[in-house]
């Protein structure tokens, strides 16, 4: 169906939605892209893209505009709370032949994707109803306008309204993690992906270029604290390494709850979910953006190769489910180690942590 005049609506102008719009345009389609939010600045946070994300960006023709941004990451280094080394993962070896790992400001990637999507985003356009028709989808927006599309793609995140309107699933499930994110300028000279692991909480620092550090922390819990910066300083008061300097320099922290989405199916009629709307997980493996970028590549390929929209959606879901299931299962595996006392966990990581963490990405090194 490549180059066909299919009327396609992409709901959501985040990483998933803009990547899908880019992939569809490369395949000869001209999708509409809407977002319920007004245009505005992205949250000031960083983003780590593993090698499979770089491969997907190549397939989307966006590697060159991304390459000057952020910083290439060569190693993941793990330490205990006292700053004593646990293990190290050689990322150049792990992702050899796939792509480099890169950390950059999230807003920089969003700007590249927005430019690559090649069309205006209709902001403030919230979907009110979806009417599944025999050969399409009737869409009514909250401003009262209505349009019929051949395909509606929900790329509107873990709390997807498209998912609810199409009866594909309910709200996401909290996984019991409180997460903290911040960007630190003029912090300590951390040159690689660096994580310190304690008891049921950990702190990660990743350089994202121009002297900036993306800082990420999580702890077990279900309610964000009213004073996230104070809570961070309390949690990690006894940590060593670069942590004291990081805590002293932080002045603003974004806090939230991590959700998980697990669905029996991703499409109903001619409505399809992609990215976090279909398969959100905790960010433990840093695969959220990578899975969204891969989704975009595979969806465009499926639509181009299939003889009908229905056949394309079946083919897409059959290709994507094994990889997203792998990410979900490995994420749960790694999260369970948070409950293991450091006295048991740390000797294991010192002995074979590089192999354990490398194994979590084994399937993802393979072809899409």
mmCIF file of N, CA and C in Angstrom, residues 38-128:
data_model
loop_
_atom_site.group_PDB
_atom_site.id
_atom_site.type_symbol
_atom_site.label_atom_id
_atom_site.label_comp_id
_atom_site.label_asym_id
_atom_site.label_seq_id
_atom_site.Cartn_x
_atom_site.Cartn_y
_atom_site.Cartn_z
ATOM 1 N N UNK A 38 -1.095 22.044 24.046
ATOM 2 C CA UNK A 38 -0.585 23.147 23.231
ATOM 3 C C UNK A 38 0.904 22.995 23.016
ATOM 4 N N UNK A 39 1.463 23.627 21.988
ATOM 5 C CA UNK A 39 2.924 23.549 21.803
ATOM 6 C C UNK A 39 3.628 24.205 22.969
ATOM 7 N N UNK A 40 4.728 23.643 23.375
ATOM 8 C CA UNK A 40 5.457 24.199 24.516
ATOM 9 C C UNK A 40 6.798 23.533 24.652
ATOM 10 N N UNK A 41 7.571 24.001 25.573
ATOM 11 C CA UNK A 41 8.897 23.450 25.805
ATOM 12 C C UNK A 41 8.787 22.075 26.459
ATOM 13 N N UNK A 42 9.680 21.172 26.043
ATOM 14 C CA UNK A 42 9.718 19.847 26.646
ATOM 15 C C UNK A 42 10.300 19.936 28.055
ATOM 16 N N UNK A 43 9.960 18.946 28.870
ATOM 17 C CA UNK A 43 10.537 18.858 30.209
ATOM 18 C C UNK A 43 12.057 18.780 30.112
ATOM 19 N N UNK A 44 12.736 19.482 30.976
ATOM 20 C CA UNK A 44 14.190 19.547 30.956
ATOM 21 C C UNK A 44 14.767 18.266 31.552
ATOM 22 N N UNK A 45 14.818 17.212 30.730
ATOM 23 C CA UNK A 45 15.403 15.946 31.159
ATOM 24 C C UNK A 45 16.275 15.401 30.039
ATOM 25 N N UNK A 46 17.080 14.411 30.384
ATOM 26 C CA UNK A 46 17.930 13.764 29.405
ATOM 27 C C UNK A 46 17.339 12.445 28.956
ATOM 28 N N UNK A 47 18.008 11.837 27.987
ATOM 29 C CA UNK A 47 17.533 10.595 27.399
ATOM 30 C C UNK A 47 18.743 9.777 26.983
ATOM 31 N N UNK A 48 18.732 8.494 27.325
ATOM 32 C CA UNK A 48 19.796 7.578 26.913
ATOM 33 C C UNK A 48 19.244 6.651 25.840
ATOM 34 N N UNK A 49 19.906 6.604 24.685
ATOM 35 C CA UNK A 49 19.462 5.787 23.558
ATOM 36 C C UNK A 49 20.448 4.644 23.345
ATOM 37 N N UNK A 50 20.052 3.398 23.608
ATOM 38 C CA UNK A 50 20.933 2.260 23.335
ATOM 39 C C UNK A 50 21.134 2.062 21.836
ATOM 40 N N UNK A 51 21.987 1.089 21.498
ATOM 41 C CA UNK A 51 22.360 0.889 20.103
ATOM 42 C C UNK A 51 21.205 0.590 19.170
ATOM 43 N N UNK A 52 20.174 -0.105 19.653
ATOM 44 C CA UNK A 52 19.056 -0.408 18.757
ATOM 45 C C UNK A 52 18.256 0.838 18.419
ATOM 46 N N UNK A 53 18.289 1.857 19.275
ATOM 47 C CA UNK A 53 17.649 3.132 18.935
ATOM 48 C C UNK A 53 18.411 3.821 17.807
ATOM 49 N N UNK A 54 19.754 3.762 17.856
ATOM 50 C CA UNK A 54 20.555 4.346 16.774
ATOM 51 C C UNK A 54 20.261 3.659 15.453
ATOM 52 N N UNK A 55 20.108 2.346 15.479
ATOM 53 C CA UNK A 55 19.779 1.619 14.245
ATOM 54 C C UNK A 55 18.439 2.084 13.684
ATOM 55 N N UNK A 56 17.450 2.248 14.550
ATOM 56 C CA UNK A 56 16.143 2.704 14.087
ATOM 57 C C UNK A 56 16.227 4.119 13.518
ATOM 58 N N UNK A 57 17.029 4.986 14.145
ATOM 59 C CA UNK A 57 17.199 6.340 13.614
ATOM 60 C C UNK A 57 17.843 6.312 12.231
ATOM 61 N N UNK A 58 18.775 5.393 12.015
ATOM 62 C CA UNK A 58 19.339 5.213 10.673
ATOM 63 C C UNK A 58 18.225 4.869 9.681
ATOM 64 N N UNK A 59 17.372 3.928 10.071
ATOM 65 C CA UNK A 59 16.294 3.487 9.169
ATOM 66 C C UNK A 59 15.309 4.613 8.885
ATOM 67 N N UNK A 60 15.201 5.541 9.821
ATOM 68 C CA UNK A 60 14.317 6.690 9.643
ATOM 69 C C UNK A 60 15.017 7.856 8.936
ATOM 70 N N UNK A 61 16.282 7.672 8.584
ATOM 71 C CA UNK A 61 17.023 8.729 7.921
ATOM 72 C C UNK A 61 17.341 9.904 8.818
ATOM 73 N N UNK A 62 17.444 9.655 10.136
ATOM 74 C CA UNK A 62 17.643 10.749 11.087
ATOM 75 C C UNK A 62 18.957 10.637 11.856
ATOM 76 N N UNK A 63 19.800 9.720 11.469
ATOM 77 C CA UNK A 63 21.055 9.568 12.204
ATOM 78 C C UNK A 63 21.933 10.805 12.070
ATOM 79 N N UNK A 64 22.037 11.357 10.881
ATOM 80 C CA UNK A 64 22.919 12.504 10.671
ATOM 81 C C UNK A 64 22.520 13.715 11.505
ATOM 82 N N UNK A 65 21.229 14.098 11.562
ATOM 83 C CA UNK A 65 20.893 15.246 12.415
ATOM 84 C C UNK A 65 21.028 14.972 13.912
ATOM 85 N N UNK A 66 21.010 13.699 14.325
ATOM 86 C CA UNK A 66 21.164 13.367 15.744
ATOM 87 C C UNK A 66 22.633 13.294 16.136
ATOM 88 N N UNK A 67 23.483 12.932 15.186
ATOM 89 C CA UNK A 67 24.884 12.650 15.497
ATOM 90 C C UNK A 67 25.615 13.796 16.196
ATOM 91 N N UNK A 68 25.368 15.072 15.882
ATOM 92 C CA UNK A 68 26.091 16.133 16.602
ATOM 93 C C UNK A 68 25.568 16.393 18.014
ATOM 94 N N UNK A 69 24.488 15.745 18.397
ATOM 95 C CA UNK A 69 23.823 16.061 19.654
ATOM 96 C C UNK A 69 24.297 15.153 20.780
ATOM 97 N N UNK A 70 24.354 15.692 21.977
ATOM 98 C CA UNK A 70 24.649 14.878 23.153
ATOM 99 C C UNK A 70 26.042 14.306 23.140
ATOM 100 N N UNK A 71 26.146 13.060 23.612
ATOM 101 C CA UNK A 71 27.451 12.420 23.778
ATOM 102 C C UNK A 71 27.319 10.924 23.568
ATOM 103 N N UNK A 72 28.265 10.343 22.842
ATOM 104 C CA UNK A 72 28.317 8.890 22.686
ATOM 105 C C UNK A 72 28.781 8.271 24.006
ATOM 106 N N UNK A 73 28.103 7.209 24.416
ATOM 107 C CA UNK A 73 28.403 6.527 25.677
ATOM 108 C C UNK A 73 29.035 5.177 25.352
ATOM 109 N N UNK A 74 30.206 4.916 25.907
ATOM 110 C CA UNK A 74 30.958 3.705 25.581
ATOM 111 C C UNK A 74 30.850 2.623 26.648
ATOM 112 N N UNK A 75 30.583 3.011 27.886
ATOM 113 C CA UNK A 75 30.559 2.031 28.979
ATOM 114 C C UNK A 75 29.451 2.351 29.968
ATOM 115 N N UNK A 76 28.908 1.301 30.558
ATOM 116 C CA UNK A 76 28.032 1.438 31.719
ATOM 117 C C UNK A 76 28.816 0.948 32.933
ATOM 118 N N UNK A 77 28.905 1.810 33.949
ATOM 119 C CA UNK A 77 29.668 1.463 35.141
ATOM 120 C C UNK A 77 28.739 1.415 36.340
ATOM 121 N N UNK A 78 28.825 0.337 37.085
ATOM 122 C CA UNK A 78 27.990 0.125 38.260
ATOM 123 C C UNK A 78 28.862 0.113 39.506
ATOM 124 N N UNK A 79 28.394 0.816 40.549
ATOM 125 C CA UNK A 79 29.098 0.907 41.823
ATOM 126 C C UNK A 79 28.122 0.617 42.947
ATOM 127 N N UNK A 80 28.660 0.258 44.121
ATOM 128 C CA UNK A 80 27.794 0.164 45.279
ATOM 129 C C UNK A 80 27.633 1.557 45.886
ATOM 130 N N UNK A 81 26.875 1.647 46.968
ATOM 131 C CA UNK A 81 26.572 2.958 47.545
ATOM 132 C C UNK A 81 27.818 3.670 48.059
ATOM 133 N N UNK A 82 28.856 2.913 48.375
ATOM 134 C CA UNK A 82 30.098 3.518 48.865
ATOM 135 C C UNK A 82 31.014 3.959 47.733
ATOM 136 N N UNK A 83 30.582 3.740 46.490
ATOM 137 C CA UNK A 83 31.405 4.116 45.345
ATOM 138 C C UNK A 83 32.427 3.079 44.951
ATOM 139 N N UNK A 84 32.302 1.849 45.480
ATOM 140 C CA UNK A 84 33.217 0.759 45.129
ATOM 141 C C UNK A 84 32.699 0.081 43.862
ATOM 142 N N UNK A 85 33.549 -0.167 42.850
ATOM 143 C CA UNK A 85 33.078 -0.753 41.588
ATOM 144 C C UNK A 85 32.426 -2.124 41.777
ATOM 145 N N UNK A 86 31.344 -2.342 41.039
ATOM 146 C CA UNK A 86 30.679 -3.635 40.989
ATOM 147 C C UNK A 86 30.956 -4.343 39.672
ATOM 148 N N UNK A 87 30.701 -3.662 38.554
ATOM 149 C CA UNK A 87 30.927 -4.257 37.241
ATOM 150 C C UNK A 87 30.883 -3.162 36.192
ATOM 151 N N UNK A 88 31.239 -3.529 34.965
ATOM 152 C CA UNK A 88 31.257 -2.585 33.856
ATOM 153 C C UNK A 88 30.804 -3.313 32.594
ATOM 154 N N UNK A 89 29.991 -2.652 31.785
ATOM 155 C CA UNK A 89 29.509 -3.213 30.528
ATOM 156 C C UNK A 89 30.127 -2.420 29.383
ATOM 157 N N UNK A 90 30.810 -3.128 28.473
ATOM 158 C CA UNK A 90 31.414 -2.507 27.295
ATOM 159 C C UNK A 90 30.324 -2.370 26.228
ATOM 160 N N UNK A 91 29.809 -1.173 26.065
ATOM 161 C CA UNK A 91 28.693 -0.964 25.141
ATOM 162 C C UNK A 91 29.123 -1.062 23.686
ATOM 163 N N UNK A 92 30.353 -0.678 23.370
ATOM 164 C CA UNK A 92 30.819 -0.790 21.993
ATOM 165 C C UNK A 92 30.831 -2.244 21.538
ATOM 166 N N UNK A 93 31.189 -3.144 22.446
ATOM 167 C CA UNK A 93 31.177 -4.571 22.119
ATOM 168 C C UNK A 93 29.756 -5.111 22.090
ATOM 169 N N UNK A 94 28.962 -4.747 23.083
ATOM 170 C CA UNK A 94 27.596 -5.252 23.169
ATOM 171 C C UNK A 94 26.783 -4.908 21.928
ATOM 172 N N UNK A 95 26.901 -3.666 21.440
ATOM 173 C CA UNK A 95 26.089 -3.187 20.319
ATOM 174 C C UNK A 95 26.884 -3.122 19.016
ATOM 175 N N UNK A 96 27.987 -3.861 18.927
ATOM 176 C CA UNK A 96 28.798 -3.852 17.711
ATOM 177 C C UNK A 96 27.956 -4.260 16.500
ATOM 178 N N UNK A 97 28.047 -3.482 15.433
ATOM 179 C CA UNK A 97 27.290 -3.773 14.230
ATOM 180 C C UNK A 97 25.852 -3.315 14.272
ATOM 181 N N UNK A 98 25.410 -2.762 15.408
ATOM 182 C CA UNK A 98 24.032 -2.297 15.551
ATOM 183 C C UNK A 98 23.996 -0.769 15.536
ATOM 184 N N UNK A 99 24.697 -0.142 16.464
ATOM 185 C CA UNK A 99 24.711 1.315 16.530
ATOM 186 C C UNK A 99 25.357 1.774 17.815
ATOM 187 N N UNK A 100 25.786 3.031 17.848
ATOM 188 C CA UNK A 100 26.388 3.570 19.044
ATOM 189 C C UNK A 100 25.305 3.934 20.060
ATOM 190 N N UNK A 101 25.697 3.979 21.316
ATOM 191 C CA UNK A 101 24.800 4.429 22.373
ATOM 192 C C UNK A 101 25.034 5.916 22.592
ATOM 193 N N UNK A 102 23.962 6.649 22.799
ATOM 194 C CA UNK A 102 24.067 8.108 22.881
ATOM 195 C C UNK A 102 23.151 8.621 23.989
ATOM 196 N N UNK A 103 23.615 9.645 24.692
ATOM 197 C CA UNK A 103 22.785 10.347 25.667
ATOM 198 C C UNK A 103 22.679 11.803 25.231
ATOM 199 N N UNK A 104 21.484 12.366 25.324
ATOM 200 C CA UNK A 104 21.248 13.720 24.837
ATOM 201 C C UNK A 104 20.032 14.309 25.529
ATOM 202 N N UNK A 105 19.842 15.612 25.467
ATOM 203 C CA UNK A 105 18.606 16.177 26.005
ATOM 204 C C UNK A 105 17.390 15.666 25.229
ATOM 205 N N UNK A 106 16.347 15.321 25.938
ATOM 206 C CA UNK A 106 15.123 14.828 25.293
ATOM 207 C C UNK A 106 14.584 15.858 24.298
ATOM 208 N N UNK A 107 14.673 17.132 24.650
ATOM 209 C CA UNK A 107 14.142 18.170 23.765
ATOM 210 C C UNK A 107 14.877 18.200 22.432
ATOM 211 N N UNK A 108 16.171 17.867 22.421
ATOM 212 C CA UNK A 108 16.924 17.855 21.166
ATOM 213 C C UNK A 108 16.415 16.768 20.235
ATOM 214 N N UNK A 109 16.171 15.577 20.767
ATOM 215 C CA UNK A 109 15.635 14.504 19.932
ATOM 216 C C UNK A 109 14.240 14.876 19.429
ATOM 217 N N UNK A 110 13.440 15.481 20.291
ATOM 218 C CA UNK A 110 12.090 15.859 19.886
ATOM 219 C C UNK A 110 12.128 16.844 18.724
ATOM 220 N N UNK A 111 13.057 17.794 18.757
ATOM 221 C CA UNK A 111 13.158 18.767 17.663
ATOM 222 C C UNK A 111 13.536 18.087 16.350
ATOM 223 N N UNK A 112 14.455 17.125 16.410
ATOM 224 C CA UNK A 112 14.839 16.393 15.198
ATOM 225 C C UNK A 112 13.648 15.627 14.638
ATOM 226 N N UNK A 113 12.907 14.955 15.506
ATOM 227 C CA UNK A 113 11.747 14.185 15.054
ATOM 228 C C UNK A 113 10.660 15.094 14.507
ATOM 229 N N UNK A 114 10.456 16.230 15.133
ATOM 230 C CA UNK A 114 9.433 17.158 14.654
ATOM 231 C C UNK A 114 9.774 17.650 13.255
ATOM 232 N N UNK A 115 11.025 17.983 13.027
ATOM 233 C CA UNK A 115 11.446 18.400 11.693
ATOM 234 C C UNK A 115 11.314 17.251 10.700
ATOM 235 N N UNK A 116 11.696 16.044 11.138
ATOM 236 C CA UNK A 116 11.638 14.890 10.248
ATOM 237 C C UNK A 116 10.233 14.452 9.911
ATOM 238 N N UNK A 117 9.267 14.762 10.788
ATOM 239 C CA UNK A 117 7.880 14.362 10.525
ATOM 240 C C UNK A 117 7.304 15.096 9.316
ATOM 241 N N UNK A 118 7.848 16.266 9.012
ATOM 242 C CA UNK A 118 7.536 16.939 7.768
ATOM 243 C C UNK A 118 6.142 17.499 7.626
ATOM 244 N N UNK A 119 5.427 17.679 8.674
ATOM 245 C CA UNK A 119 4.092 18.240 8.576
ATOM 246 C C UNK A 119 3.712 18.943 9.858
ATOM 247 N N UNK A 120 2.789 19.851 9.773
ATOM 248 C CA UNK A 120 2.368 20.602 10.957
ATOM 249 C C UNK A 120 1.601 19.706 11.924
ATOM 250 N N UNK A 121 1.826 19.907 13.210
ATOM 251 C CA UNK A 121 1.063 19.218 14.250
ATOM 252 C C UNK A 121 -0.133 20.089 14.629
ATOM 253 N N UNK A 122 -1.289 19.495 14.659
ATOM 254 C CA UNK A 122 -2.483 20.209 15.096
ATOM 255 C C UNK A 122 -2.577 20.095 16.616
ATOM 256 N N UNK A 123 -2.180 21.152 17.309
ATOM 257 C CA UNK A 123 -2.170 21.131 18.768
ATOM 258 C C UNK A 123 -3.544 21.510 19.321
ATOM 259 N N UNK A 124 -3.789 21.066 20.551
ATOM 260 C CA UNK A 124 -5.063 21.339 21.197
ATOM 261 C C UNK A 124 -6.212 20.560 20.597
ATOM 262 N N UNK A 125 -5.893 19.495 19.849
ATOM 263 C CA UNK A 125 -6.928 18.690 19.180
ATOM 264 C C UNK A 125 -7.085 17.370 19.927
ATOM 265 N N UNK A 126 -7.957 17.363 20.901
ATOM 266 C CA UNK A 126 -8.187 16.160 21.707
ATOM 267 C C UNK A 126 -9.310 15.334 21.100
ATOM 268 N N UNK A 127 -9.078 14.034 20.988
ATOM 269 C CA UNK A 127 -10.092 13.138 20.438
ATOM 270 C C UNK A 127 -11.166 12.888 21.490
ATOM 271 N N UNK A 128 -12.415 13.081 21.094
ATOM 272 C CA UNK A 128 -13.533 12.862 22.016
ATOM 273 C C UNK A 128 -14.159 11.491 21.824
#
